[in-house]
Coordinates of C-alpha atoms and ligand atoms in Angstrom, one line a residue:
X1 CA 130.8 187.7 48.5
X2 CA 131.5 190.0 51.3
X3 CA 135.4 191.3 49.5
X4 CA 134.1 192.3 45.7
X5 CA 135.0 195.9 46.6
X6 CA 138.4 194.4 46.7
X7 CA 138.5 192.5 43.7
X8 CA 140.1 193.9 40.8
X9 CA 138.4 195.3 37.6
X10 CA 139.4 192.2 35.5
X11 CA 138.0 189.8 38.4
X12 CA 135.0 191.2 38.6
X13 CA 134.5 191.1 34.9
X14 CA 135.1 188.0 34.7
X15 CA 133.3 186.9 37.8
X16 CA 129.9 188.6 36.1
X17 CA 130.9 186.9 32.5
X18 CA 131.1 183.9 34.4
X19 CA 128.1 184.3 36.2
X20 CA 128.7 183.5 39.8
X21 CA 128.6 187.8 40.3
X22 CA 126.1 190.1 38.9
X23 CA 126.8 193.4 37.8
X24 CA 123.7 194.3 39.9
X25 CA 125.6 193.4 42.9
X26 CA 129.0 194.5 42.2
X27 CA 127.4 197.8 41.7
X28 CA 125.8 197.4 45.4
X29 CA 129.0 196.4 46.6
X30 CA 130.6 199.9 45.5
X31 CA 127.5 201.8 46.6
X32 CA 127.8 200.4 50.0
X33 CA 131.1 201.3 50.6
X34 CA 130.8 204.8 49.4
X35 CA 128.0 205.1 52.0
X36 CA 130.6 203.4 54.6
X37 CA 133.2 205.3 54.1
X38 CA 133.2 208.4 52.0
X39 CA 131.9 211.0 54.7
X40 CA 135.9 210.2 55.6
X41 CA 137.4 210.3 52.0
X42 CA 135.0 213.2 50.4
X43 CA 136.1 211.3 46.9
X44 CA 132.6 211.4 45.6
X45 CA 130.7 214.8 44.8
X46 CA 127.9 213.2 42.7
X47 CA 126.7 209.6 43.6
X48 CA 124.0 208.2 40.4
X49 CA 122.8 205.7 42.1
X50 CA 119.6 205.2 39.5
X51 CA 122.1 205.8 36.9
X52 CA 124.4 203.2 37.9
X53 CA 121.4 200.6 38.8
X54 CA 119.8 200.9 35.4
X55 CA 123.6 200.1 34.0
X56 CA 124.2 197.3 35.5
X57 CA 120.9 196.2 35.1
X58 CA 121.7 196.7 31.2
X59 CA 124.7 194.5 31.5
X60 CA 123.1 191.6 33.5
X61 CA 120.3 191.7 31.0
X62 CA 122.7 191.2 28.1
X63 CA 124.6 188.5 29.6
X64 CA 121.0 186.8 30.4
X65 CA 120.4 187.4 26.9
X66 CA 123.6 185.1 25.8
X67 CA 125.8 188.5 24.5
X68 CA 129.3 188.1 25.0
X69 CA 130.2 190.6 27.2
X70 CA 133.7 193.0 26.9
X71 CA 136.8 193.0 29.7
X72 CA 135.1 195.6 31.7
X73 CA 131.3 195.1 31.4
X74 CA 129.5 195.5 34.9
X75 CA 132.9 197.0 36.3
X76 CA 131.8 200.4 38.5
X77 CA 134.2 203.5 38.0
X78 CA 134.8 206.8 39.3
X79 CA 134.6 209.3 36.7
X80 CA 136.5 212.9 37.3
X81 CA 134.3 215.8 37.4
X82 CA 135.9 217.3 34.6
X83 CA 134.4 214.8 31.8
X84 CA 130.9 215.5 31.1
X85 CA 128.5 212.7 31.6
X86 CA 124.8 213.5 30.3
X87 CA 122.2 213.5 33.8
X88 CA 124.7 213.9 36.1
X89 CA 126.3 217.4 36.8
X90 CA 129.8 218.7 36.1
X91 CA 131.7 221.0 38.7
X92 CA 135.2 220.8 37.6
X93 CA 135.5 221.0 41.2
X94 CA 134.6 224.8 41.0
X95 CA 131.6 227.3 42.5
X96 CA 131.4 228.6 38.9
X97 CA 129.7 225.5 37.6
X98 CA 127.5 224.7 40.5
X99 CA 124.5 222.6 39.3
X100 CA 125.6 222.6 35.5
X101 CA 124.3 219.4 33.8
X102 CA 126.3 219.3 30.3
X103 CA 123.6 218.0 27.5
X104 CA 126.2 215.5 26.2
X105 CA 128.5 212.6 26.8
X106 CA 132.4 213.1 26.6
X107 CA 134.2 210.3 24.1
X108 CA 135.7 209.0 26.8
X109 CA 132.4 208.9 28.7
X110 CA 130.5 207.4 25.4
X111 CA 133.1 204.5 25.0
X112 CA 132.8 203.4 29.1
X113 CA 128.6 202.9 28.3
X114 CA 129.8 201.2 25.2
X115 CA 132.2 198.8 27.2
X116 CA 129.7 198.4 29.9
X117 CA 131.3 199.6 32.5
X118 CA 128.8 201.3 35.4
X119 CA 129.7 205.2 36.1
X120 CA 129.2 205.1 39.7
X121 CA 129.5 209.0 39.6
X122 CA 131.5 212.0 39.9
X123 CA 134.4 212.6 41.7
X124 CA 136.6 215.3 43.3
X125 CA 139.7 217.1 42.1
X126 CA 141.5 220.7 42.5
X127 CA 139.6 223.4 40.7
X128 CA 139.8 223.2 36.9
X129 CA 142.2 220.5 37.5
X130 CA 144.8 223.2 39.0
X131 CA 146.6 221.8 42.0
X132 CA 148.4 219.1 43.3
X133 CA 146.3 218.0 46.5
X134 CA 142.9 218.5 45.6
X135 CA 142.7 221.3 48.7
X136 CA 141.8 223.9 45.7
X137 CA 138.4 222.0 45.3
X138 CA 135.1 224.6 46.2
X139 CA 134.1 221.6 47.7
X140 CA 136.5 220.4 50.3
X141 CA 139.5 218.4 50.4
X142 CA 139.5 214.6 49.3
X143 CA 141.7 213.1 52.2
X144 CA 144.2 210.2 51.5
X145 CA 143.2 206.5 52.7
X146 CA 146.2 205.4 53.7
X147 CA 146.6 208.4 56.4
X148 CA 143.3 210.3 56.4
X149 CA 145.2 213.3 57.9
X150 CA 147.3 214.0 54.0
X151 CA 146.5 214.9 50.7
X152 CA 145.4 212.5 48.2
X153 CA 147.3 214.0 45.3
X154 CA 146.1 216.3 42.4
X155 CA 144.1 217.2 40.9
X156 CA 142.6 213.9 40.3
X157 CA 142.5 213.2 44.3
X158 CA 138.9 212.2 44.0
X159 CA 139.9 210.1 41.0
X160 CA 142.9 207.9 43.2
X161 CA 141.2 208.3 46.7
X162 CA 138.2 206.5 45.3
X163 CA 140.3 203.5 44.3
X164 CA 142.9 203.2 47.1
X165 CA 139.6 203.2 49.9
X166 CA 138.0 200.2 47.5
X167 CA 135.1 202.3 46.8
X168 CA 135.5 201.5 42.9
X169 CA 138.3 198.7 41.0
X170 CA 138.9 201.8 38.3
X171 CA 139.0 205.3 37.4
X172 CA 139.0 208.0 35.1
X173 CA 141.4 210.9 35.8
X174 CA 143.2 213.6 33.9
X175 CA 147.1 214.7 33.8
X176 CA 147.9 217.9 32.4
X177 CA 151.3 218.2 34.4
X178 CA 150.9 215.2 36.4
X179 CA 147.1 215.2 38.2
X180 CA 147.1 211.2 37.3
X181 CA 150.5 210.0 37.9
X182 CA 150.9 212.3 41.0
X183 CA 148.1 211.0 42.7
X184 CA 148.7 207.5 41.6
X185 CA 152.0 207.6 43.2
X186 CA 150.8 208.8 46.7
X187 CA 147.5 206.3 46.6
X188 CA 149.6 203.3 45.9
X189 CA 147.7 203.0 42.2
X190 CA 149.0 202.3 38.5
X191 CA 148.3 205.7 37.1
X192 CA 148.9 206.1 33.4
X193 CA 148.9 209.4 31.2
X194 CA 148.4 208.0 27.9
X195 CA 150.0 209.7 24.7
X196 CA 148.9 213.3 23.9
X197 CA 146.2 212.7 21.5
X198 CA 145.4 208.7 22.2
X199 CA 142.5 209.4 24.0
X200 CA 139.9 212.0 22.7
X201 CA 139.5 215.2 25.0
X202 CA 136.0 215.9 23.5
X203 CA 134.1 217.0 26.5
X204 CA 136.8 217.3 28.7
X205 CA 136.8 220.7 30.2
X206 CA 139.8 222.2 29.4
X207 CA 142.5 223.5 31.5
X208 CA 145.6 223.6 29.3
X209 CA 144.6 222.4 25.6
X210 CA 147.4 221.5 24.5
X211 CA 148.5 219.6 27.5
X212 CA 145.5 217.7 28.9
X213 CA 144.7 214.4 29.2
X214 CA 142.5 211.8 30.5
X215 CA 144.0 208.6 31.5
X216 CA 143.3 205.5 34.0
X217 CA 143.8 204.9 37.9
X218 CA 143.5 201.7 38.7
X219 CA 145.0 198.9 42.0
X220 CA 147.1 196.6 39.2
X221 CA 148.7 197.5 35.2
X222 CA 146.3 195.0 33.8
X223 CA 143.1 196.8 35.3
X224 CA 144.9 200.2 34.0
X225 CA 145.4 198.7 30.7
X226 CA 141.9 197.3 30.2
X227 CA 140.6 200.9 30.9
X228 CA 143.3 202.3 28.7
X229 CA 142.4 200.0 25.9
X230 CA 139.0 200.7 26.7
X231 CA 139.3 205.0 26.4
X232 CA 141.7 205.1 23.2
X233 CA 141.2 205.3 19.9
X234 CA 140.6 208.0 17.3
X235 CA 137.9 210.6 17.8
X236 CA 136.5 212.7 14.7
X237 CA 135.3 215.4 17.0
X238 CA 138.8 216.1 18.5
X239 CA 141.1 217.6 16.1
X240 CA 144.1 217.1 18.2
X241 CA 143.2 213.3 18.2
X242 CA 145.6 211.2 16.7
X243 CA 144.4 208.6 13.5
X244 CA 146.9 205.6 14.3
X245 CA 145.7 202.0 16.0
X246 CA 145.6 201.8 20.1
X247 CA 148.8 200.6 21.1
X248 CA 148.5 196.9 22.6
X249 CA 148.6 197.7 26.1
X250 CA 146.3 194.9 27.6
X251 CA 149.1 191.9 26.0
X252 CA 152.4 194.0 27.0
X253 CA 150.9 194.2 30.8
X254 CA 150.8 190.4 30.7
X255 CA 154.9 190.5 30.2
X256 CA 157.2 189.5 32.9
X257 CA 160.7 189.4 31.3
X258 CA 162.8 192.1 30.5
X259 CA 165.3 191.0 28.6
X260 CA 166.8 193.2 26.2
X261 CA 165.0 196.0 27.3
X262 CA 167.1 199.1 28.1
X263 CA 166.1 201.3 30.9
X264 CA 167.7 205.2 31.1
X265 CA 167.6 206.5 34.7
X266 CA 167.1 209.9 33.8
X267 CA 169.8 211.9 36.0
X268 CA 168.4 215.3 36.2
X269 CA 165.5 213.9 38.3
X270 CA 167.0 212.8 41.4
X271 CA 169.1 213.4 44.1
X272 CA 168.5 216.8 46.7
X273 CA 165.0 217.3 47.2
X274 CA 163.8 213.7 47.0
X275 CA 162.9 212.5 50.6
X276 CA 165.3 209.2 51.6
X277 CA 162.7 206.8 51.6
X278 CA 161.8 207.5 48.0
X279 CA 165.5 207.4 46.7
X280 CA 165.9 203.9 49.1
X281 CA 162.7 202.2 47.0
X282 CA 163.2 203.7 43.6
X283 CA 167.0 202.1 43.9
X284 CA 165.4 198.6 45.2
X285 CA 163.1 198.8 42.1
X286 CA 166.1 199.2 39.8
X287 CA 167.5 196.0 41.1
X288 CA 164.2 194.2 40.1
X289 CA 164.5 195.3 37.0
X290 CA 167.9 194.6 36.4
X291 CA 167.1 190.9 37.6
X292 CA 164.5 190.8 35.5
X293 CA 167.2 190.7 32.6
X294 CA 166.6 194.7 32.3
X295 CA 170.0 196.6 31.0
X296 CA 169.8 200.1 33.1
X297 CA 171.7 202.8 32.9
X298 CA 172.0 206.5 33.3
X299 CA 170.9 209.1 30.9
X300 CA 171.0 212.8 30.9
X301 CA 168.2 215.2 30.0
X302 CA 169.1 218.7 30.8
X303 CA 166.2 220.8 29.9
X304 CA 164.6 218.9 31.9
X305 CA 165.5 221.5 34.9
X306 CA 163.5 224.0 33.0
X307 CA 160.2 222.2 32.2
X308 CA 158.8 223.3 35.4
X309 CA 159.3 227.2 34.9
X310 CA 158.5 226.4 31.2
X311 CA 155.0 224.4 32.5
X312 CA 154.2 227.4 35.0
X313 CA 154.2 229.8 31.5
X314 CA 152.4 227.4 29.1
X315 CA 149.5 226.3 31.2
X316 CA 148.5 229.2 32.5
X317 CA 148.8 231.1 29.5
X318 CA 146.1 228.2 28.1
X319 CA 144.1 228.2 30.9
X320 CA 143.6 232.3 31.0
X321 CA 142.3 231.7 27.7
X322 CA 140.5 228.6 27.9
X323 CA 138.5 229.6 31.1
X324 CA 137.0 233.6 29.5
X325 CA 134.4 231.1 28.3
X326 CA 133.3 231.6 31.9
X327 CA 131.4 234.5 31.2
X328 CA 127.8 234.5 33.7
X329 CA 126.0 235.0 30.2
X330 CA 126.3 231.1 29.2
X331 CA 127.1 228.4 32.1
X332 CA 126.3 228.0 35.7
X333 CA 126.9 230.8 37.6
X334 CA 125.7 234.2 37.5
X335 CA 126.3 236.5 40.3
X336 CA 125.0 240.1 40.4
X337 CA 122.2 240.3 37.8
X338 CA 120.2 242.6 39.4
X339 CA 118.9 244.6 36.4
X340 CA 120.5 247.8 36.5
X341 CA 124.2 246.0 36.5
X342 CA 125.6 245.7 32.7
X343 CA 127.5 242.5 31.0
X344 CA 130.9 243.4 32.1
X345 CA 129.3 244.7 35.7
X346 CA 127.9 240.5 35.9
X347 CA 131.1 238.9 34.2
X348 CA 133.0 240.8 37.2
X349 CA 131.1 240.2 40.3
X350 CA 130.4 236.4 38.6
X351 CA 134.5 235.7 38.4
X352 CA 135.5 237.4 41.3
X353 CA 133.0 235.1 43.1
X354 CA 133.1 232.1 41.2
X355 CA 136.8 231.2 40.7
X356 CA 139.3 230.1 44.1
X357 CA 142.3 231.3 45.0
X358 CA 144.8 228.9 42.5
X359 CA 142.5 229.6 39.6
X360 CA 142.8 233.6 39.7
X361 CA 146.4 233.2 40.1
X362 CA 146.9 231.2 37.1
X363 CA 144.7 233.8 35.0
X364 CA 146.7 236.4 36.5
X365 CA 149.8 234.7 35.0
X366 CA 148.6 233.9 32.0
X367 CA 147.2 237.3 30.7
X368 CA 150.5 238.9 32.1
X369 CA 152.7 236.0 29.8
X370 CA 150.4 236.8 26.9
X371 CA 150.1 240.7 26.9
X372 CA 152.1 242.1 24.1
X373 CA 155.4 243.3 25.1
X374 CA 155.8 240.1 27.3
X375 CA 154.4 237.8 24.8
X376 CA 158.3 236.7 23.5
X377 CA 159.9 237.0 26.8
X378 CA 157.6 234.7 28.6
X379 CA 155.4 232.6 26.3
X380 CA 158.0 232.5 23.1
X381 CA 161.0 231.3 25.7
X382 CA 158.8 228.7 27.3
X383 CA 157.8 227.0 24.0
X384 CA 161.3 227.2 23.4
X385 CA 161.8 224.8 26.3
X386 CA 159.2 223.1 25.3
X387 CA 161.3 222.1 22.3
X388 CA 164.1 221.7 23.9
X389 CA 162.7 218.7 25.8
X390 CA 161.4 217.1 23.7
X391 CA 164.7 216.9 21.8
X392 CA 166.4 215.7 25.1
X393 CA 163.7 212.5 24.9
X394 CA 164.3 212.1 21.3
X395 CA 167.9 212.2 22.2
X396 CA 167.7 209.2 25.2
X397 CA 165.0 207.6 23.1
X398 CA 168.1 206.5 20.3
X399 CA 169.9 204.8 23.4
X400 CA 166.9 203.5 25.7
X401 CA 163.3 202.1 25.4
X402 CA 162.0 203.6 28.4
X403 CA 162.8 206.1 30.9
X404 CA 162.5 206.1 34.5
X405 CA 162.7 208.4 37.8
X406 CA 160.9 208.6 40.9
X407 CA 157.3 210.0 40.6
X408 CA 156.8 212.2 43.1
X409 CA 160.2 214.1 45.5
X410 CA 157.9 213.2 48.7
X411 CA 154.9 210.4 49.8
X412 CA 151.8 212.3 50.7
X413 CA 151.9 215.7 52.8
X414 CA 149.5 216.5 55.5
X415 CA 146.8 218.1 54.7
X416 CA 147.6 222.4 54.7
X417 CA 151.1 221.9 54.4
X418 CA 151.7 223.4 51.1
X419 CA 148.8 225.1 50.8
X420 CA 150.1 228.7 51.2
X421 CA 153.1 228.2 49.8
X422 CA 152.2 228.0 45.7
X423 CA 156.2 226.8 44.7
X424 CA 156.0 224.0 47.3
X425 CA 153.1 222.7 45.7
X426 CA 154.5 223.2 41.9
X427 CA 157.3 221.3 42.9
X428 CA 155.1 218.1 42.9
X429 CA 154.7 217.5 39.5
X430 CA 158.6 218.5 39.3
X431 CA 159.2 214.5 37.5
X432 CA 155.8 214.5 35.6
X433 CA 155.9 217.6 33.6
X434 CA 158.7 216.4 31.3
X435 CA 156.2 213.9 29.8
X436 CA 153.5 216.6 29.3
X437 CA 155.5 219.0 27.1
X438 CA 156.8 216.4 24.9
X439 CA 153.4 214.8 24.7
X440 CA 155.2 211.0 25.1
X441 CA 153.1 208.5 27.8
X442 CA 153.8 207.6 31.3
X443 CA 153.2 206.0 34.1
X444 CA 153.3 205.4 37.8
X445 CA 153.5 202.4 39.5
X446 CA 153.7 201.5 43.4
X447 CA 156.9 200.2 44.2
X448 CA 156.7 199.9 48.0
X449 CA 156.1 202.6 51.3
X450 CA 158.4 204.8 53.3
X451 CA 157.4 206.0 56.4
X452 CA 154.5 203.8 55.8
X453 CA 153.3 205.5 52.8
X454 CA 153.4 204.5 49.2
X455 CA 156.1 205.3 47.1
X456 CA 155.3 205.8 43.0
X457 CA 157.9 204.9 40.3
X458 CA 157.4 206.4 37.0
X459 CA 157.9 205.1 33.4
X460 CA 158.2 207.4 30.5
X461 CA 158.2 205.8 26.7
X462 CA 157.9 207.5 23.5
X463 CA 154.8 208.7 21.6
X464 CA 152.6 206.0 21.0
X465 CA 154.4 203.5 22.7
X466 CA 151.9 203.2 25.4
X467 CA 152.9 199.5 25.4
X468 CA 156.3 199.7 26.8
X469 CA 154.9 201.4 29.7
X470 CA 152.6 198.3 30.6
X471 CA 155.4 195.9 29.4
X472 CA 158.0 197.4 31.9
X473 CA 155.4 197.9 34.3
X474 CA 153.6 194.9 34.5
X475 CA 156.6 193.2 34.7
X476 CA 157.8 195.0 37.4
X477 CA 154.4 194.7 39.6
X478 CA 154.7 191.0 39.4
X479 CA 158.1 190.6 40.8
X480 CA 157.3 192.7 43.5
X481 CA 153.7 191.1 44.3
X482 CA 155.6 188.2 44.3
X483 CA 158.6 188.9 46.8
X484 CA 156.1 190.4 48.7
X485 CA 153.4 187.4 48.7
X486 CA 150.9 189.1 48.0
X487 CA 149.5 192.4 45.9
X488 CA 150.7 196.1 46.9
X489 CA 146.9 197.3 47.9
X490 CA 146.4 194.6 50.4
X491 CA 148.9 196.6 52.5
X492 CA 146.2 199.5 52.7
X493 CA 144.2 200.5 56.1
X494 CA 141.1 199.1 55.8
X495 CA 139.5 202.3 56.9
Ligands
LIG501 N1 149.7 220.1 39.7 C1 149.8 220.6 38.3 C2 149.1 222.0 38.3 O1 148.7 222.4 39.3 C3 149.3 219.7 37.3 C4 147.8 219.7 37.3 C5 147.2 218.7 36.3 O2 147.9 217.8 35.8 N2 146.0 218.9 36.0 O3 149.0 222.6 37.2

């Protein structure tokens, strides 16, 4: 079966379960074409090919053995260097953690073995998750399969790239203001940022606590909502981690009628600064879903202009904290030692050497919006904002279900671009932030190219209504698969 790498994650589940595919060789099939084609793509900074061997091995073994076998066993995924995995290292795409193997699984990392799904191995992404095109990796950019000359997205680049070029069906990214949507939208992938606190963060390296999350990539909603379903649940060792039952996401992605379902276009995200071709397909995707029964209209969320500024306060005042725990004295690097220097001497030279460009600047910012004196001005008025927005949902949530806007203001930039202007780049995540501050779900979805590139359309639902997302979404996917003839992906260079 020469096209497995093109098969989607619930395919090749069931082809294993069914036993005409072994997990063995679905897991050669992804190894194969990682060797093919990632000296192009860069996705991959750690490949475990024993790892994944022994895996699948387990998973053929068990079906041998007559076990019923879960929606995702044998299924090989891309895991983003920022969840620790025990035997393989973690980088968080950054100098400072060169050759750091963790001694412990991340939840999210525990439940994948669990579900049997094979961690192929680690993939690239902006330093500490900070960026929006994965150029801010120590380790070079990830470049974009559909135009190998542009940005994947960030800072889950690795995460998306590794999907769109068929090296994996599915993976694992994280969205603190965007990271999974963003680059969902410009790969042509269903990208979903679950709710804050529906999928543990326990051995997720944090960037901005009270932001972060890990979420799914994936080339249709249903393989997205298998992995979703598949990550969630309640965690004991993350005390952010909410106690209420997984939404069902796997049965809403199977909808494909939207009747009675009312859709706000939210207003404040659109219009100048949105390149043509994504205001031409996000309009064309409105008119699916009013004739899939859909009742749409416009609704207005004006804090929404601030979340940005607001974002640019919050998470770097998070992350300056957050990232002191890199100290030379207890992970990776160490940078100076030389026996005469003292602690702080090391913690200096260590920093100065170990951290990029993005990364200082965002600790920069974040002390500064933290010192006393500014604490109120900056930090106070953002979480102001913070508030503010989330009454704005709570406000549209009384007369919609979901929400919607274009994901991204642009398709995929070249490659340098942006990458020395800082604001440019922040303005990527401009439509995603919204759903960070307020902690509600989202999602992106392709809904067609312009200039020959994909397009993303986002969904935004209330907190722990993960469903609707998949509900609206999946619904949406299959009308266009089927005006089209056939599914979005098959549209991508075959590199
Ligand atoms: N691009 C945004 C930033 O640079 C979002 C990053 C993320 O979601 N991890 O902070």
């Amino acid at each position: 079966m020469t096209d497995v790498i093109r098969f989607s994650a619930a395919r090749t589940a069931a082809a294993i379960a069914a036993g005409e595919l072994s997990a063995l060789e679905a897991t050669q099939a992804a190894l194969d074409r990682i060797a093919k084609v990632d000296d192009r793509i860069n996705a991959f900074l750690h490949v475990d090919v024993d790892g994944a061997v022994a895996a699948a091995r387990d998973v053929d073994r068990r079906r041998a053995a007559g076990e019923r076998l879960g929606p995702l066993a044998g299924v090989p995924l891309a895991l983003k260097d920022v969840l620790t995995a025990r035997g393989m290292p973690t980088t968080c795409g950054s100098r400072m953690l060169e050759g750091w193997k963790p001694p412990y699984d991340a939840t999210v990392v525990s439940k994948l073995r669990a579900a049997g799904v094979v961690i192929i191995g680690k993939v690239n992404m902006d330093e500490f998750a900070m960026g929006s095109s994965t150029e801010n990796s120590a380790y070079g950019p990830t470049r974009n399969p559909w135009d190998t000359d542009r940005i994947p997205g960030g800072s889950s680049g690795g995460s998306a790239a590794a999907v769109a070029a068929f090296e994996t069906p599915i993976s694992i990214g994280t969205d603190t203001g965007g990271s999974i949507r963003q680059p969902a939208a410009v790969c042509g992938l269903v990208g979903v940022k679950p709710t804050y606190g529906g999928v543990s963060r326990y051995g997720l390296v944090a960037f901005s606590s009270s932001l972060d999350q890990a979420g799914p990539l994936a080339r249709t909603v249903t393989d997205a909502a298998l992995l979703h379903a598949a990550i969630a649940g309640h965690d004991p060792l993350d005390t952010t981690s909410i106690e209420l039952p997984v939404p069902g996401v796997v049965a809403a992605a199977a909808s494909r009628d939207l009747r009675g379902v009312r859709i706000g276009v939210v207003r404040e995200l659109s219009g100048d600064g949105y390149d043509i071709g994504v205001r031409a397909r996000f309009s064309d995707a409105l008119e699916v879903l009013v004739g899939l029964g859909a009742e749409v209209v416009e609704v207005s969320c004006p804090h929404f202009t601030y979340a940005l500024p607001a974002y640019y306060l919050i998470a770097p005042s998070e992350c300056s904290s957050n990232l002191a725990r890199f100290d030379a004295m207890r992970f990776g690097l160490r940078i100076g030692d030389d026996g005469e220097a003292g602690a702080e001497e090391v913690m200096t030279r260590t920093r100065g050497a170990g951290f990029g460009a993005e990364v200082k600047r965002r600790i920069i910012l974040g002390t500064y919006a933290l010192s006393s004196g500014y604490y109120d001005a900056y930090y106070g008025q953002a979480q102001k904002v913070r508030t503010l927005i989330s009454q704005d949902f709570a406000a549209a949530y009384e007369r919609v279900d979901v929400l919607v806007s274009p994901t991204t203001p642009t398709v995929a930039f070249r490659l340098g671009e942006k990458i020395d202007d800082p604001v440019a780049m922040y303005l990527s995540d401009l439509c995603t932030i919204p759903s960070n501050l307020a902690g509600g779900p989202a999602m992106s979805l392709p809904i067609g190219l312009a200039d020959g590139l994909p397009v993303g359309f986002q969904i935004m639902a209330p907190t722990f209504a993960d469903d609707r997302l998949y509900q609206v979404g999946g619904a949406l996917e299959a009308a266009l698969d089927a005006a089209r003839g056939h599914p979005f992906l098959d549209d991508a260079p075959a590199l």
